[in-house]
Amino acid sequence: MIVTIALPLLVGGGAIALIWTKRVGFGAALLLFIAGFETAGTGLSGPVNQLLAAAISAISHHG
């Protein structure tokens, strides 16, 4: 029997585990979770890509 788990679910679980063990803060875990959607190419990857592009644009034009 083969069991499959979606990558965003797996990365999200890993982020929760890292927060629970106090290895990382909430912000770092959130970035890890967003990266999971980015690499998985799910339906949310489009909005996440736009959000990341807007954030990068805002940071690069801040000055």
PDB file of N, CA and C in Angstrom:
ATOM      1  N   MET A   1       0.844  -1.178   0.000  1.00  0.00           N
ATOM      2  CA  MET A   1       0.000   0.000   0.000  1.00  0.00           C
ATOM      3  C   MET A   1       0.889   1.241   0.000  1.00  0.00           C
ATOM      4  N   ILE A   2       0.573   2.166  -0.898  1.00  0.00           N
ATOM      5  CA  ILE A   2       1.339   3.401  -1.018  1.00  0.00           C
ATOM      6  C   ILE A   2       0.520   4.531  -0.393  1.00  0.00           C
ATOM      7  N   VAL A   3       1.170   5.285   0.473  1.00  0.00           N
ATOM      8  CA  VAL A   3       0.525   6.429   1.116  1.00  0.00           C
ATOM      9  C   VAL A   3       1.186   7.688   0.580  1.00  0.00           C
ATOM     10  N   THR A   4       0.379   8.619   0.094  1.00  0.00           N
ATOM     11  CA  THR A   4       0.929   9.873  -0.405  1.00  0.00           C
ATOM     12  C   THR A   4       0.455  11.022   0.480  1.00  0.00           C
ATOM     13  N   ILE A   5       1.332  11.977   0.672  1.00  0.00           N
ATOM     14  CA  ILE A   5       1.023  13.175   1.455  1.00  0.00           C
ATOM     15  C   ILE A   5       1.412  14.379   0.605  1.00  0.00           C
ATOM     16  N   ALA A   6       0.536  15.362   0.549  1.00  0.00           N
ATOM     17  CA  ALA A   6       0.840  16.573  -0.207  1.00  0.00           C
ATOM     18  C   ALA A   6       2.021  17.294   0.443  1.00  0.00           C
ATOM     19  N   LEU A   7       2.893  17.824  -0.386  1.00  0.00           N
ATOM     20  CA  LEU A   7       4.081  18.511   0.120  1.00  0.00           C
ATOM     21  C   LEU A   7       3.736  19.691   1.033  1.00  0.00           C
ATOM     22  N   PRO A   8       2.739  20.523   0.707  1.00  0.00           N
ATOM     23  CA  PRO A   8       2.418  21.615   1.635  1.00  0.00           C
ATOM     24  C   PRO A   8       1.981  21.110   3.006  1.00  0.00           C
ATOM     25  N   LEU A   9       1.264  19.990   3.040  1.00  0.00           N
ATOM     26  CA  LEU A   9       0.852  19.419   4.315  1.00  0.00           C
ATOM     27  C   LEU A   9       2.065  18.921   5.092  1.00  0.00           C
ATOM     28  N   LEU A  10       2.983  18.291   4.401  1.00  0.00           N
ATOM     29  CA  LEU A  10       4.195  17.785   5.035  1.00  0.00           C
ATOM     30  C   LEU A  10       5.052  18.929   5.580  1.00  0.00           C
ATOM     31  N   VAL A  11       5.244  19.962   4.781  1.00  0.00           N
ATOM     32  CA  VAL A  11       6.052  21.107   5.216  1.00  0.00           C
ATOM     33  C   VAL A  11       5.353  21.860   6.335  1.00  0.00           C
ATOM     34  N   GLY A  12       4.016  21.979   6.246  1.00  0.00           N
ATOM     35  CA  GLY A  12       3.256  22.623   7.317  1.00  0.00           C
ATOM     36  C   GLY A  12       3.392  21.869   8.625  1.00  0.00           C
ATOM     37  N   GLY A  13       3.333  20.551   8.559  1.00  0.00           N
ATOM     38  CA  GLY A  13       3.531  19.734   9.767  1.00  0.00           C
ATOM     39  C   GLY A  13       4.936  19.911  10.330  1.00  0.00           C
ATOM     40  N   GLY A  14       5.905  19.997   9.443  1.00  0.00           N
ATOM     41  CA  GLY A  14       7.277  20.243   9.896  1.00  0.00           C
ATOM     42  C   GLY A  14       7.422  21.599  10.557  1.00  0.00           C
ATOM     43  N   ALA A  15       6.740  22.606   9.994  1.00  0.00           N
ATOM     44  CA  ALA A  15       6.786  23.944  10.582  1.00  0.00           C
ATOM     45  C   ALA A  15       6.155  23.945  11.965  1.00  0.00           C
ATOM     46  N   ILE A  16       5.035  23.245  12.108  1.00  0.00           N
ATOM     47  CA  ILE A  16       4.380  23.152  13.417  1.00  0.00           C
ATOM     48  C   ILE A  16       5.291  22.445  14.418  1.00  0.00           C
ATOM     49  N   ALA A  17       5.951  21.387  13.975  1.00  0.00           N
ATOM     50  CA  ALA A  17       6.871  20.667  14.861  1.00  0.00           C
ATOM     51  C   ALA A  17       8.034  21.558  15.291  1.00  0.00           C
ATOM     52  N   LEU A  18       8.557  22.361  14.366  1.00  0.00           N
ATOM     53  CA  LEU A  18       9.665  23.254  14.714  1.00  0.00           C
ATOM     54  C   LEU A  18       9.230  24.340  15.698  1.00  0.00           C
ATOM     55  N   ILE A  19       8.001  24.835  15.532  1.00  0.00           N
ATOM     56  CA  ILE A  19       7.492  25.826  16.490  1.00  0.00           C
ATOM     57  C   ILE A  19       7.282  25.170  17.842  1.00  0.00           C
ATOM     58  N   TRP A  20       6.704  23.969  17.851  1.00  0.00           N
ATOM     59  CA  TRP A  20       6.397  23.261  19.097  1.00  0.00           C
ATOM     60  C   TRP A  20       7.667  23.010  19.915  1.00  0.00           C
ATOM     61  N   THR A  21       8.761  22.659  19.228  1.00  0.00           N
ATOM     62  CA  THR A  21      10.022  22.390  19.923  1.00  0.00           C
ATOM     63  C   THR A  21      10.838  23.656  20.155  1.00  0.00           C
ATOM     64  N   LYS A  22      10.278  24.795  19.757  1.00  0.00           N
ATOM     65  CA  LYS A  22      10.915  26.100  19.926  1.00  0.00           C
ATOM     66  C   LYS A  22      12.274  26.195  19.218  1.00  0.00           C
ATOM     67  N   ARG A  23      12.371  25.509  18.074  1.00  0.00           N
ATOM     68  CA  ARG A  23      13.586  25.598  17.246  1.00  0.00           C
ATOM     69  C   ARG A  23      13.579  26.855  16.388  1.00  0.00           C
ATOM     70  N   VAL A  24      12.385  27.270  15.975  1.00  0.00           N
ATOM     71  CA  VAL A  24      12.238  28.479  15.164  1.00  0.00           C
ATOM     72  C   VAL A  24      11.054  29.278  15.678  1.00  0.00           C
ATOM     73  N   GLY A  25      11.024  30.535  15.300  1.00  0.00           N
ATOM     74  CA  GLY A  25       9.903  31.390  15.652  1.00  0.00           C
ATOM     75  C   GLY A  25       8.785  31.257  14.643  1.00  0.00           C
ATOM     76  N   PHE A  26       7.685  31.949  14.910  1.00  0.00           N
ATOM     77  CA  PHE A  26       6.512  31.864  14.048  1.00  0.00           C
ATOM     78  C   PHE A  26       6.815  32.396  12.649  1.00  0.00           C
ATOM     79  N   GLY A  27       7.552  33.497  12.559  1.00  0.00           N
ATOM     80  CA  GLY A  27       7.857  34.095  11.257  1.00  0.00           C
ATOM     81  C   GLY A  27       8.652  33.165  10.361  1.00  0.00           C
ATOM     82  N   ALA A  28       9.664  32.531  10.917  1.00  0.00           N
ATOM     83  CA  ALA A  28      10.478  31.594  10.133  1.00  0.00           C
ATOM     84  C   ALA A  28       9.659  30.386   9.710  1.00  0.00           C
ATOM     85  N   ALA A  29       8.786  29.917  10.588  1.00  0.00           N
ATOM     86  CA  ALA A  29       7.941  28.783  10.241  1.00  0.00           C
ATOM     87  C   ALA A  29       6.941  29.166   9.155  1.00  0.00           C
ATOM     88  N   LEU A  30       6.441  30.385   9.204  1.00  0.00           N
ATOM     89  CA  LEU A  30       5.516  30.847   8.168  1.00  0.00           C
ATOM     90  C   LEU A  30       6.218  30.899   6.811  1.00  0.00           C
ATOM     91  N   LEU A  31       7.451  31.379   6.790  1.00  0.00           N
ATOM     92  CA  LEU A  31       8.216  31.389   5.536  1.00  0.00           C
ATOM     93  C   LEU A  31       8.466  29.973   5.033  1.00  0.00           C
ATOM     94  N   LEU A  32       8.725  29.064   5.945  1.00  0.00           N
ATOM     95  CA  LEU A  32       8.915  27.673   5.565  1.00  0.00           C
ATOM     96  C   LEU A  32       7.642  27.107   4.955  1.00  0.00           C
ATOM     97  N   PHE A  33       6.498  27.428   5.555  1.00  0.00           N
ATOM     98  CA  PHE A  33       5.214  26.943   5.055  1.00  0.00           C
ATOM     99  C   PHE A  33       4.913  27.524   3.677  1.00  0.00           C
ATOM    100  N   ILE A  34       5.197  28.811   3.490  1.00  0.00           N
ATOM    101  CA  ILE A  34       4.991  29.441   2.181  1.00  0.00           C
ATOM    102  C   ILE A  34       5.908  28.801   1.137  1.00  0.00           C
ATOM    103  N   ALA A  35       7.124  28.486   1.527  1.00  0.00           N
ATOM    104  CA  ALA A  35       8.048  27.826   0.608  1.00  0.00           C
ATOM    105  C   ALA A  35       7.513  26.454   0.199  1.00  0.00           C
ATOM    106  N   GLY A  36       6.791  25.804   1.093  1.00  0.00           N
ATOM    107  CA  GLY A  36       6.182  24.519   0.758  1.00  0.00           C
ATOM    108  C   GLY A  36       5.165  24.659  -0.358  1.00  0.00           C
ATOM    109  N   PHE A  37       4.340  25.698  -0.292  1.00  0.00           N
ATOM    110  CA  PHE A  37       3.384  25.937  -1.365  1.00  0.00           C
ATOM    111  C   PHE A  37       4.108  26.290  -2.655  1.00  0.00           C
ATOM    112  N   GLU A  38       5.168  27.027  -2.527  1.00  0.00           N
ATOM    113  CA  GLU A  38       5.944  27.451  -3.693  1.00  0.00           C
ATOM    114  C   GLU A  38       6.507  26.235  -4.428  1.00  0.00           C
ATOM    115  N   THR A  39       7.066  25.309  -3.696  1.00  0.00           N
ATOM    116  CA  THR A  39       7.692  24.153  -4.332  1.00  0.00           C
ATOM    117  C   THR A  39       6.684  23.107  -4.768  1.00  0.00           C
ATOM    118  N   ALA A  40       5.538  23.078  -4.132  1.00  0.00           N
ATOM    119  CA  ALA A  40       4.557  22.054  -4.474  1.00  0.00           C
ATOM    120  C   ALA A  40       3.816  22.375  -5.764  1.00  0.00           C
ATOM    121  N   GLY A  41       3.710  23.633  -6.106  1.00  0.00           N
ATOM    122  CA  GLY A  41       3.015  24.008  -7.323  1.00  0.00           C
ATOM    123  C   GLY A  41       1.518  23.758  -7.235  1.00  0.00           C
ATOM    124  N   THR A  42       0.943  23.955  -6.069  1.00  0.00           N
ATOM    125  CA  THR A  42      -0.494  23.750  -5.899  1.00  0.00           C
ATOM    126  C   THR A  42      -1.252  24.930  -6.480  1.00  0.00           C
ATOM    127  N   GLY A  43      -2.563  24.917  -6.344  1.00  0.00           N
ATOM    128  CA  GLY A  43      -3.390  26.008  -6.819  1.00  0.00           C
ATOM    129  C   GLY A  43      -3.097  27.314  -6.114  1.00  0.00           C
ATOM    130  N   LEU A  44      -2.536  27.231  -4.917  1.00  0.00           N
ATOM    131  CA  LEU A  44      -2.196  28.446  -4.176  1.00  0.00           C
ATOM    132  C   LEU A  44      -0.852  29.028  -4.592  1.00  0.00           C
ATOM    133  N   SER A  45      -0.127  28.338  -5.441  1.00  0.00           N
ATOM    134  CA  SER A  45       1.202  28.840  -5.803  1.00  0.00           C
ATOM    135  C   SER A  45       1.122  30.159  -6.566  1.00  0.00           C
ATOM    136  N   GLY A  46       0.065  30.370  -7.352  1.00  0.00           N
ATOM    137  CA  GLY A  46      -0.091  31.641  -8.079  1.00  0.00           C
ATOM    138  C   GLY A  46      -0.205  32.823  -7.142  1.00  0.00           C
ATOM    139  N   PRO A  47      -1.180  32.811  -6.204  1.00  0.00           N
ATOM    140  CA  PRO A  47      -1.277  33.917  -5.250  1.00  0.00           C
ATOM    141  C   PRO A  47      -0.042  34.060  -4.363  1.00  0.00           C
ATOM    142  N   VAL A  48       0.571  32.935  -3.977  1.00  0.00           N
ATOM    143  CA  VAL A  48       1.780  33.009  -3.150  1.00  0.00           C
ATOM    144  C   VAL A  48       2.912  33.645  -3.945  1.00  0.00           C
ATOM    145  N   ASN A  49       3.037  33.291  -5.221  1.00  0.00           N
ATOM    146  CA  ASN A  49       4.059  33.911  -6.074  1.00  0.00           C
ATOM    147  C   ASN A  49       3.849  35.415  -6.168  1.00  0.00           C
ATOM    148  N   GLN A  50       2.592  35.828  -6.338  1.00  0.00           N
ATOM    149  CA  GLN A  50       2.288  37.257  -6.425  1.00  0.00           C
ATOM    150  C   GLN A  50       2.602  37.963  -5.110  1.00  0.00           C
ATOM    151  N   LEU A  51       2.266  37.330  -3.995  1.00  0.00           N
ATOM    152  CA  LEU A  51       2.552  37.903  -2.681  1.00  0.00           C
ATOM    153  C   LEU A  51       4.048  38.063  -2.464  1.00  0.00           C
ATOM    154  N   LEU A  52       4.803  37.028  -2.801  1.00  0.00           N
ATOM    155  CA  LEU A  52       6.257  37.103  -2.632  1.00  0.00           C
ATOM    156  C   LEU A  52       6.866  38.149  -3.568  1.00  0.00           C
ATOM    157  N   ALA A  53       6.371  38.227  -4.796  1.00  0.00           N
ATOM    158  CA  ALA A  53       6.881  39.228  -5.734  1.00  0.00           C
ATOM    159  C   ALA A  53       6.583  40.634  -5.232  1.00  0.00           C
ATOM    160  N   ALA A  54       5.384  40.841  -4.680  1.00  0.00           N
ATOM    161  CA  ALA A  54       5.038  42.158  -4.134  1.00  0.00           C
ATOM    162  C   ALA A  54       5.903  42.497  -2.934  1.00  0.00           C
ATOM    163  N   ALA A  55       6.153  41.516  -2.069  1.00  0.00           N
ATOM    164  CA  ALA A  55       6.989  41.754  -0.889  1.00  0.00           C
ATOM    165  C   ALA A  55       8.422  42.082  -1.294  1.00  0.00           C
ATOM    166  N   ILE A  56       8.948  41.347  -2.256  1.00  0.00           N
ATOM    167  CA  ILE A  56      10.310  41.607  -2.719  1.00  0.00           C
ATOM    168  C   ILE A  56      10.395  42.973  -3.383  1.00  0.00           C
ATOM    169  N   SER A  57       9.376  43.319  -4.164  1.00  0.00           N
ATOM    170  CA  SER A  57       9.353  44.618  -4.809  1.00  0.00           C
ATOM    171  C   SER A  57       9.297  45.742  -3.774  1.00  0.00           C
ATOM    172  N   ALA A  58       8.467  45.553  -2.753  1.00  0.00           N
ATOM    173  CA  ALA A  58       8.344  46.578  -1.703  1.00  0.00           C
ATOM    174  C   ALA A  58       9.663  46.733  -0.944  1.00  0.00           C
ATOM    175  N   ILE A  59      10.332  45.619  -0.663  1.00  0.00           N
ATOM    176  CA  ILE A  59      11.600  45.688   0.063  1.00  0.00           C
ATOM    177  C   ILE A  59      12.682  46.337  -0.802  1.00  0.00           C
ATOM    178  N   SER A  60      12.721  45.979  -2.087  1.00  0.00           N
ATOM    179  CA  SER A  60      13.773  46.520  -2.943  1.00  0.00           C
ATOM    180  C   SER A  60      13.572  47.996  -3.254  1.00  0.00           C
ATOM    181  N   HIS A  61      12.321  48.489  -3.221  1.00  0.00           N
ATOM    182  CA  HIS A  61      12.068  49.902  -3.478  1.00  0.00           C
ATOM    183  C   HIS A  61      12.047  50.730  -2.199  1.00  0.00           C
ATOM    184  N   HIS A  62      12.223  50.072  -1.071  1.00  0.00           N
ATOM    185  CA  HIS A  62      12.238  50.794   0.207  1.00  0.00           C
ATOM    186  C   HIS A  62      13.652  51.364   0.388  1.00  0.00           C
ATOM    187  N   GLY A  63      13.731  52.604   0.589  1.00  0.00           N
ATOM    188  CA  GLY A  63      15.088  53.086   0.754  1.00  0.00           C
ATOM    189  C   GLY A  63      15.154  54.506   0.773  1.00  0.00           C
TER     190      GLY A  63
END
